[in-house]
PDB file of C-alpha atoms in Angstrom:
ATOM      1  CA  MET A   1      81.228  51.906  87.633  1.00  0.00           C
ATOM      2  CA  GLN A   2      79.852  54.439  90.437  1.00  0.00           C
ATOM      3  CA  VAL A   3      77.074  56.344  89.697  1.00  0.00           C
ATOM      4  CA  ILE A   4      77.191  59.834  91.148  1.00  0.00           C
ATOM      5  CA  ARG A   5      73.585  61.997  91.550  1.00  0.00           C
ATOM      6  CA  LEU A   6      73.858  65.525  91.296  1.00  0.00           C
ATOM      7  CA  GLU A   7      70.978  68.159  92.006  1.00  0.00           C
ATOM      8  CA  ALA A   8      70.418  70.476  89.094  1.00  0.00           C
ATOM      9  CA  LEU A   9      67.679  73.113  88.630  1.00  0.00           C
ATOM     10  CA  SER A  10      64.539  73.273  90.608  1.00  0.00           C
ATOM     11  CA  ASP A  11      64.443  69.203  91.048  1.00  0.00           C
ATOM     12  CA  ASN A  12      66.159  67.192  87.907  1.00  0.00           C
ATOM     13  CA  TYR A  13      68.842  65.426  88.705  1.00  0.00           C
ATOM     14  CA  ILE A  14      72.221  64.866  86.417  1.00  0.00           C
ATOM     15  CA  PHE A  15      73.918  61.114  86.863  1.00  0.00           C
ATOM     16  CA  LEU A  16      77.897  61.308  86.493  1.00  0.00           C
ATOM     17  CA  LEU A  17      79.092  58.131  85.427  1.00  0.00           C
ATOM     18  CA  HIS A  18      82.573  57.419  87.563  1.00  0.00           C
ATOM     19  CA  ASP A  19      85.220  55.036  86.312  1.00  0.00           C
ATOM     20  CA  VAL A  20      87.084  54.542  89.742  1.00  0.00           C
ATOM     21  CA  LYS A  21      89.899  52.494  87.613  1.00  0.00           C
ATOM     22  CA  GLN A  22      90.801  54.955  84.914  1.00  0.00           C
ATOM     23  CA  ASN A  23      89.456  58.207  86.931  1.00  0.00           C
ATOM     24  CA  THR A  24      87.131  59.196  83.427  1.00  0.00           C
ATOM     25  CA  ALA A  25      83.742  60.290  84.083  1.00  0.00           C
ATOM     26  CA  ALA A  26      80.750  60.025  81.742  1.00  0.00           C
ATOM     27  CA  VAL A  27      77.108  62.112  82.644  1.00  0.00           C
ATOM     28  CA  VAL A  28      73.546  61.241  81.739  1.00  0.00           C
ATOM     29  CA  ASP A  29      71.359  64.471  81.038  1.00  0.00           C
ATOM     30  CA  PRO A  30      73.619  67.624  82.378  1.00  0.00           C
ATOM     31  CA  ALA A  31      70.767  69.941  82.843  1.00  0.00           C
ATOM     32  CA  GLU A  32      73.467  72.848  83.246  1.00  0.00           C
ATOM     33  CA  ALA A  33      77.326  72.299  83.717  1.00  0.00           C
ATOM     34  CA  GLU A  34      77.850  73.644  86.777  1.00  0.00           C
ATOM     35  CA  PRO A  35      77.024  71.016  89.395  1.00  0.00           C
ATOM     36  CA  VAL A  36      79.224  68.607  87.165  1.00  0.00           C
ATOM     37  CA  LEU A  37      82.097  70.729  86.317  1.00  0.00           C
ATOM     38  CA  LYS A  38      82.437  71.030  90.133  1.00  0.00           C
ATOM     39  CA  LYS A  39      82.128  66.734  90.715  1.00  0.00           C
ATOM     40  CA  LEU A  40      84.665  66.501  88.033  1.00  0.00           C
ATOM     41  CA  LYS A  41      87.190  68.728  89.990  1.00  0.00           C
ATOM     42  CA  GLU A  42      86.586  67.147  93.097  1.00  0.00           C
ATOM     43  CA  LEU A  43      87.028  63.374  91.210  1.00  0.00           C
ATOM     44  CA  LYS A  44      90.054  64.992  89.376  1.00  0.00           C
ATOM     45  CA  ALA A  45      88.225  63.121  86.877  1.00  0.00           C
ATOM     46  CA  GLU A  46      88.786  63.870  82.787  1.00  0.00           C
ATOM     47  CA  LEU A  47      85.147  64.203  81.445  1.00  0.00           C
ATOM     48  CA  VAL A  48      84.330  62.032  78.218  1.00  0.00           C
ATOM     49  CA  ALA A  49      81.151  61.944  77.658  1.00  0.00           C
ATOM     50  CA  ILE A  50      78.178  63.201  77.243  1.00  0.00           C
ATOM     51  CA  PHE A  51      74.952  60.215  76.813  1.00  0.00           C
ATOM     52  CA  ASN A  52      72.086  62.550  76.489  1.00  0.00           C
ATOM     53  CA  THR A  53      67.911  60.544  76.473  1.00  0.00           C
ATOM     54  CA  HIS A  54      66.582  63.243  74.323  1.00  0.00           C
ATOM     55  CA  HIS A  55      66.610  67.610  73.578  1.00  0.00           C
ATOM     56  CA  HIS A  56      65.140  68.993  76.197  1.00  0.00           C
ATOM     57  CA  HIS A  57      66.652  72.216  78.051  1.00  0.00           C
ATOM     58  CA  ASP A  58      66.759  70.663  80.925  1.00  0.00           C
ATOM     59  CA  HIS A  59      68.436  67.353  79.779  1.00  0.00           C
ATOM     60  CA  VAL A  60      71.377  69.169  77.091  1.00  0.00           C
ATOM     61  CA  GLY A  61      71.287  72.801  78.797  1.00  0.00           C
ATOM     62  CA  GLY A  62      74.816  71.950  80.089  1.00  0.00           C
ATOM     63  CA  ASN A  63      76.309  70.471  77.203  1.00  0.00           C
ATOM     64  CA  ASN A  64      78.235  73.597  75.616  1.00  0.00           C
ATOM     65  CA  GLN A  65      79.732  74.519  78.345  1.00  0.00           C
ATOM     66  CA  LEU A  66      81.117  71.392  79.428  1.00  0.00           C
ATOM     67  CA  ILE A  67      82.114  70.641  75.389  1.00  0.00           C
ATOM     68  CA  GLN A  68      84.081  73.602  76.374  1.00  0.00           C
ATOM     69  CA  HIS A  69      86.007  72.578  79.039  1.00  0.00           C
ATOM     70  CA  PHE A  70      86.660  69.371  77.163  1.00  0.00           C
ATOM     71  CA  PRO A  71      86.235  69.788  73.492  1.00  0.00           C
ATOM     72  CA  GLN A  72      87.637  66.220  73.122  1.00  0.00           C
ATOM     73  CA  LEU A  73      84.217  64.447  74.598  1.00  0.00           C
ATOM     74  CA  THR A  74      81.489  62.511  72.988  1.00  0.00           C
ATOM     75  CA  VAL A  75      78.225  63.508  73.097  1.00  0.00           C
ATOM     76  CA  TYR A  76      75.426  61.023  71.962  1.00  0.00           C
ATOM     77  CA  GLY A  77      71.681  60.929  71.748  1.00  0.00           C
ATOM     78  CA  GLY A  78      68.626  59.691  69.381  1.00  0.00           C
ATOM     79  CA  ALA A  79      69.344  59.160  65.861  1.00  0.00           C
ATOM     80  CA  GLU A  80      65.698  61.110  66.038  1.00  0.00           C
ATOM     81  CA  ASP A  81      67.487  63.743  67.518  1.00  0.00           C
ATOM     82  CA  LYS A  82      69.874  65.374  65.130  1.00  0.00           C
ATOM     83  CA  GLY A  83      70.271  68.786  64.906  1.00  0.00           C
ATOM     84  CA  ARG A  84      68.010  68.963  68.187  1.00  0.00           C
ATOM     85  CA  ILE A  85      71.365  68.697  70.456  1.00  0.00           C
ATOM     86  CA  PRO A  86      74.132  70.863  70.955  1.00  0.00           C
ATOM     87  CA  GLY A  87      77.119  69.254  70.357  1.00  0.00           C
ATOM     88  CA  GLN A  88      75.969  65.651  69.447  1.00  0.00           C
ATOM     89  CA  LYS A  89      77.957  63.577  67.389  1.00  0.00           C
ATOM     90  CA  VAL A  90      76.891  59.606  67.768  1.00  0.00           C
ATOM     91  CA  PHE A  91      73.372  59.464  66.455  1.00  0.00           C
ATOM     92  CA  LEU A  92      71.680  56.115  68.427  1.00  0.00           C
ATOM     93  CA  GLN A  93      69.512  53.943  67.235  1.00  0.00           C
ATOM     94  CA  HIS A  94      67.349  50.931  69.039  1.00  0.00           C
ATOM     95  CA  GLY A  95      69.272  47.844  69.906  1.00  0.00           C
ATOM     96  CA  ASP A  96      73.370  49.915  69.299  1.00  0.00           C
ATOM     97  CA  ARG A  97      75.654  49.661  72.077  1.00  0.00           C
ATOM     98  CA  VAL A  98      77.684  52.400  73.510  1.00  0.00           C
ATOM     99  CA  HIS A  99      80.800  51.197  75.860  1.00  0.00           C
ATOM    100  CA  PHE A 100      81.973  53.417  79.427  1.00  0.00           C
ATOM    101  CA  GLY A 101      84.881  52.048  80.851  1.00  0.00           C
ATOM    102  CA  ASP A 102      84.325  48.127  80.952  1.00  0.00           C
ATOM    103  CA  GLN A 103      80.831  48.020  81.145  1.00  0.00           C
ATOM    104  CA  ILE A 104      78.625  48.155  77.846  1.00  0.00           C
ATOM    105  CA  ALA A 105      75.133  50.018  77.662  1.00  0.00           C
ATOM    106  CA  GLU A 106      72.150  48.661  75.670  1.00  0.00           C
ATOM    107  CA  VAL A 107      70.453  51.778  74.037  1.00  0.00           C
ATOM    108  CA  PHE A 108      66.543  51.680  73.794  1.00  0.00           C
ATOM    109  CA  PHE A 109      64.368  53.616  71.385  1.00  0.00           C
ATOM    110  CA  ILE A 110      61.374  54.733  73.959  1.00  0.00           C
ATOM    111  CA  PRO A 111      59.584  57.131  71.850  1.00  0.00           C
ATOM    112  CA  GLY A 112      56.234  58.630  73.693  1.00  0.00           C
ATOM    113  CA  HIS A 113      57.273  61.859  75.827  1.00  0.00           C
ATOM    114  CA  THR A 114      59.068  62.660  73.025  1.00  0.00           C
ATOM    115  CA  ARG A 115      59.152  61.380  69.954  1.00  0.00           C
ATOM    116  CA  ALA A 116      63.372  60.476  69.812  1.00  0.00           C
ATOM    117  CA  HIS A 117      63.593  59.415  73.578  1.00  0.00           C
ATOM    118  CA  ILE A 118      66.593  56.737  73.952  1.00  0.00           C
ATOM    119  CA  ALA A 119      67.640  54.797  77.428  1.00  0.00           C
ATOM    120  CA  TYR A 120      71.001  53.390  78.275  1.00  0.00           C
ATOM    121  CA  TYR A 121      70.551  50.347  79.776  1.00  0.00           C
ATOM    122  CA  PHE A 122      73.614  48.734  81.862  1.00  0.00           C
ATOM    123  CA  PRO A 123      72.932  45.088  82.470  1.00  0.00           C
ATOM    124  CA  PRO A 124      74.673  43.898  85.620  1.00  0.00           C
ATOM    125  CA  ILE A 125      78.572  42.473  85.290  1.00  0.00           C
ATOM    126  CA  GLN A 126      77.731  39.681  88.318  1.00  0.00           C
ATOM    127  CA  SER A 127      75.071  38.046  88.969  1.00  0.00           C
ATOM    128  CA  GLY A 128      73.762  39.012  92.106  1.00  0.00           C
ATOM    129  CA  GLU A 129      73.915  42.811  90.878  1.00  0.00           C
ATOM    130  CA  THR A 130      71.830  45.701  89.773  1.00  0.00           C
ATOM    131  CA  GLY A 131      71.492  46.872  86.569  1.00  0.00           C
ATOM    132  CA  ASP A 132      71.355  50.429  85.842  1.00  0.00           C
ATOM    133  CA  LEU A 133      68.587  52.226  83.823  1.00  0.00           C
ATOM    134  CA  PHE A 134      68.423  55.631  82.717  1.00  0.00           C
ATOM    135  CA  CYS A 135      65.275  56.870  81.306  1.00  0.00           C
ATOM    136  CA  GLY A 136      64.921  60.368  81.776  1.00  0.00           C
ATOM    137  CA  ASP A 137      61.638  61.211  81.778  1.00  0.00           C
ATOM    138  CA  THR A 138      59.513  58.220  79.856  1.00  0.00           C
ATOM    139  CA  LEU A 139      59.876  55.956  83.600  1.00  0.00           C
ATOM    140  CA  PHE A 140      59.989  58.268  86.974  1.00  0.00           C
ATOM    141  CA  ALA A 141      59.323  57.044  89.978  1.00  0.00           C
ATOM    142  CA  GLY A 142      55.516  56.453  90.429  1.00  0.00           C
ATOM    143  CA  GLY A 143      55.047  57.667  87.067  1.00  0.00           C
ATOM    144  CA  CYS A 144      55.750  58.910  83.474  1.00  0.00           C
ATOM    145  CA  GLY A 145      56.517  61.597  81.008  1.00  0.00           C
ATOM    146  CA  ARG A 146      53.623  63.999  79.404  1.00  0.00           C
ATOM    147  CA  LEU A 147      53.231  62.736  76.400  1.00  0.00           C
ATOM    148  CA  PHE A 148      54.764  66.161  74.126  1.00  0.00           C
ATOM    149  CA  GLU A 149      55.558  64.212  70.892  1.00  0.00           C
ATOM    150  CA  GLY A 150      54.646  61.176  71.068  1.00  0.00           C
ATOM    151  CA  THR A 151      51.072  58.705  71.401  1.00  0.00           C
ATOM    152  CA  PRO A 152      49.747  56.484  74.075  1.00  0.00           C
ATOM    153  CA  GLN A 153      50.373  53.568  71.886  1.00  0.00           C
ATOM    154  CA  GLN A 154      54.449  54.771  71.820  1.00  0.00           C
ATOM    155  CA  MET A 155      54.470  54.794  75.542  1.00  0.00           C
ATOM    156  CA  VAL A 156      53.047  52.393  76.286  1.00  0.00           C
ATOM    157  CA  ASN A 157      54.999  49.923  73.762  1.00  0.00           C
ATOM    158  CA  SER A 158      58.574  52.251  74.969  1.00  0.00           C
ATOM    159  CA  LEU A 159      57.068  50.977  79.186  1.00  0.00           C
ATOM    160  CA  SER A 160      56.904  48.159  77.909  1.00  0.00           C
ATOM    161  CA  ILE A 161      59.981  47.647  77.165  1.00  0.00           C
ATOM    162  CA  LEU A 162      61.547  49.155  80.707  1.00  0.00           C
ATOM    163  CA  ARG A 163      58.828  46.883  82.541  1.00  0.00           C
ATOM    164  CA  SER A 164      61.008  43.803  81.205  1.00  0.00           C
ATOM    165  CA  LEU A 165      64.295  44.239  82.259  1.00  0.00           C
ATOM    166  CA  PRO A 166      64.955  42.584  85.587  1.00  0.00           C
ATOM    167  CA  ASP A 167      62.868  43.639  88.828  1.00  0.00           C
ATOM    168  CA  ASN A 168      66.924  44.148  90.403  1.00  0.00           C
ATOM    169  CA  THR A 169      67.653  47.229  87.945  1.00  0.00           C
ATOM    170  CA  ARG A 170      68.056  50.521  89.399  1.00  0.00           C
ATOM    171  CA  VAL A 171      65.941  52.937  87.662  1.00  0.00           C
ATOM    172  CA  TRP A 172      67.692  56.578  87.358  1.00  0.00           C
ATOM    173  CA  CYS A 173      64.666  59.298  86.256  1.00  0.00           C
ATOM    174  CA  ALA A 174      65.805  62.606  85.698  1.00  0.00           C
ATOM    175  CA  HIS A 175      63.290  64.542  88.182  1.00  0.00           C
ATOM    176  CA  GLU A 176      62.250  64.299  92.036  1.00  0.00           C
ATOM    177  CA  TYR A 177      58.446  63.586  91.257  1.00  0.00           C
ATOM    178  CA  THR A 178      58.378  60.916  93.275  1.00  0.00           C
ATOM    179  CA  GLN A 179      55.727  61.804  96.148  1.00  0.00           C
ATOM    180  CA  LYS A 180      53.890  63.992  94.114  1.00  0.00           C
ATOM    181  CA  ASN A 181      53.535  60.547  91.492  1.00  0.00           C
ATOM    182  CA  LEU A 182      52.624  58.062  94.137  1.00  0.00           C
ATOM    183  CA  GLN A 183      49.981  60.912  95.535  1.00  0.00           C
ATOM    184  CA  PHE A 184      47.877  60.335  92.566  1.00  0.00           C
ATOM    185  CA  ALA A 185      48.727  56.835  91.899  1.00  0.00           C
ATOM    186  CA  LEU A 186      47.096  56.607  95.396  1.00  0.00           C
ATOM    187  CA  THR A 187      43.695  58.199  93.979  1.00  0.00           C
ATOM    188  CA  VAL A 188      43.425  55.389  91.188  1.00  0.00           C
ATOM    189  CA  ASP A 189      45.296  52.312  93.111  1.00  0.00           C
ATOM    190  CA  GLY A 190      43.922  53.080  96.491  1.00  0.00           C
ATOM    191  CA  GLY A 191      43.637  49.262  97.859  1.00  0.00           C
ATOM    192  CA  ASN A 192      47.535  48.476  96.594  1.00  0.00           C
ATOM    193  CA  THR A 193      49.097  47.820 100.011  1.00  0.00           C
ATOM    194  CA  ASP A 194      52.308  48.132  98.164  1.00  0.00           C
ATOM    195  CA  LEU A 195      51.679  51.457  97.057  1.00  0.00           C
ATOM    196  CA  LEU A 196      50.088  52.383 100.812  1.00  0.00           C
ATOM    197  CA  SER A 197      53.920  51.426 102.090  1.00  0.00           C
ATOM    198  CA  ARG A 198      55.758  53.172  99.427  1.00  0.00           C
ATOM    199  CA  TYR A 199      54.288  56.077  99.978  1.00  0.00           C
ATOM    200  CA  ASP A 200      54.640  55.944 103.721  1.00  0.00           C
ATOM    201  CA  GLN A 201      58.293  55.476 103.122  1.00  0.00           C
ATOM    202  CA  VAL A 202      58.491  57.981  99.901  1.00  0.00           C
ATOM    203  CA  LYS A 203      56.324  60.856 102.455  1.00  0.00           C
ATOM    204  CA  ALA A 204      59.188  60.075 105.083  1.00  0.00           C
ATOM    205  CA  SER A 205      62.256  60.389 102.809  1.00  0.00           C
ATOM    206  CA  ARG A 206      60.671  63.286 101.607  1.00  0.00           C
ATOM    207  CA  SER A 207      60.693  65.447 105.359  1.00  0.00           C
ATOM    208  CA  ARG A 208      64.255  64.662 105.581  1.00  0.00           C
ATOM    209  CA  SER A 209      64.789  65.948 101.981  1.00  0.00           C
ATOM    210  CA  GLU A 210      66.534  62.504 100.978  1.00  0.00           C
ATOM    211  CA  ALA A 211      66.499  61.504  97.178  1.00  0.00           C
ATOM    212  CA  THR A 212      64.179  59.132  96.800  1.00  0.00           C
ATOM    213  CA  VAL A 213      65.838  57.675  93.213  1.00  0.00           C
ATOM    214  CA  PRO A 214      67.192  55.735  91.947  1.00  0.00           C
ATOM    215  CA  SER A 215      64.119  53.050  92.657  1.00  0.00           C
ATOM    216  CA  LEU A 216      64.036  49.326  92.138  1.00  0.00           C
ATOM    217  CA  LEU A 217      61.939  48.397  88.865  1.00  0.00           C
ATOM    218  CA  GLY A 218      60.817  45.254  90.841  1.00  0.00           C
ATOM    219  CA  GLU A 219      59.046  48.126  93.220  1.00  0.00           C
ATOM    220  CA  GLU A 220      57.592  49.753  90.483  1.00  0.00           C
ATOM    221  CA  LYS A 221      56.488  46.953  89.400  1.00  0.00           C
ATOM    222  CA  LEU A 222      54.115  46.531  91.960  1.00  0.00           C
ATOM    223  CA  THR A 223      53.073  50.294  92.822  1.00  0.00           C
ATOM    224  CA  ASN A 224      53.698  52.792  89.433  1.00  0.00           C
ATOM    225  CA  PRO A 225      49.954  52.426  87.462  1.00  0.00           C
ATOM    226  CA  PHE A 226      51.920  53.390  84.662  1.00  0.00           C
ATOM    227  CA  LEU A 227      53.670  49.985  84.423  1.00  0.00           C
ATOM    228  CA  ARG A 228      49.686  48.842  85.682  1.00  0.00           C
ATOM    229  CA  TRP A 229      47.676  49.078  82.480  1.00  0.00           C
ATOM    230  CA  ASP A 230      46.736  45.350  82.588  1.00  0.00           C
ATOM    231  CA  GLN A 231      45.833  45.410  86.250  1.00  0.00           C
ATOM    232  CA  PRO A 232      41.880  45.396  86.157  1.00  0.00           C
ATOM    233  CA  THR A 233      42.138  47.352  88.961  1.00  0.00           C
ATOM    234  CA  LEU A 234      42.981  50.352  87.546  1.00  0.00           C
ATOM    235  CA  GLN A 235      41.012  49.018  83.651  1.00  0.00           C
ATOM    236  CA  SER A 236      37.526  49.232  86.166  1.00  0.00           C
ATOM    237  CA  VAL A 237      38.773  52.788  87.749  1.00  0.00           C
ATOM    238  CA  THR A 238      39.524  54.246  83.860  1.00  0.00           C
ATOM    239  CA  ASN A 239      36.421  51.546  82.068  1.00  0.00           C
ATOM    240  CA  SER A 240      38.495  49.935  79.675  1.00  0.00           C
ATOM    241  CA  HIS A 241      40.003  46.685  79.517  1.00  0.00           C
ATOM    242  CA  GLU A 242      42.100  48.427  76.422  1.00  0.00           C
ATOM    243  CA  PRO A 243      45.763  48.690  77.661  1.00  0.00           C
ATOM    244  CA  VAL A 244      46.755  51.501  75.233  1.00  0.00           C
ATOM    245  CA  GLN A 245      43.455  53.637  76.404  1.00  0.00           C
ATOM    246  CA  THR A 246      43.698  52.460  80.457  1.00  0.00           C
ATOM    247  CA  PHE A 247      47.219  54.327  79.668  1.00  0.00           C
ATOM    248  CA  ALA A 248      45.926  57.202  77.744  1.00  0.00           C
ATOM    249  CA  ARG A 249      42.868  57.751  80.080  1.00  0.00           C
ATOM    250  CA  LEU A 250      45.273  57.110  83.507  1.00  0.00           C
ATOM    251  CA  ARG A 251      47.693  59.718  81.195  1.00  0.00           C
ATOM    252  CA  GLY A 252      44.380  62.240  81.052  1.00  0.00           C
ATOM    253  CA  MET A 253      43.460  61.891  84.200  1.00  0.00           C
ATOM    254  CA  LYS A 254      47.397  62.837  85.545  1.00  0.00           C
ATOM    255  CA  ASP A 255      47.611  65.712  83.528  1.00  0.00           C
ATOM    256  CA  LYS A 256      45.073  66.729  85.720  1.00  0.00           C
ATOM    257  CA  PHE A 257      45.725  66.224  88.503  1.00  0.00           C
TER     258      PHE A 257
END
């Protein structure tokens, strides 16, 4: 499975999954249709599925137009999003599986950013390969999503699920927020040498207009403060030794950053 990153809107990423053998495609969170249609035309591929992570317009805005071009495609989304995702036909719950080509993705229910958010995880087929996590707006490179419909407890539970995946998992998050996220991270974890090194790399990449997505989950575990609520440095900064409270205070600080 080939993953093709497409730019959309001001800072969104759409991910086109291409099964080269069958020349079919699926798309994760099509913010708009045009970039997807253009790439499909280049590939001469048929779109068979839309995998939505949640209902926000910058993730489902292209659904209806894509359905018009490919009326037989299947729209997947979380069961709790019923009635909120255009064209949704399949209502997924935690532990479900979805198929694309010869690969199978695991579905995680990860509320927090919204009450219905899900993620799709394609584990590696062979030892030594990377897995692929499509996590919408729950986990970002260097950050996490705002809590619009969920609670800090839900978000910690959700991020714990994602944090438990292998270090060599590629994190395909839906926005190019990395540099700003790491700028905040430095204010709360400035002595973290891994973070300092990552920030320099990201700053250089963005100066060349290069994408910073995907990142690797192992790197997130070392540098992303929203996966590190159990670290003494961050507990000290937030004056809390309770994980959910530590996370909530970090999220509150980021909201004002």
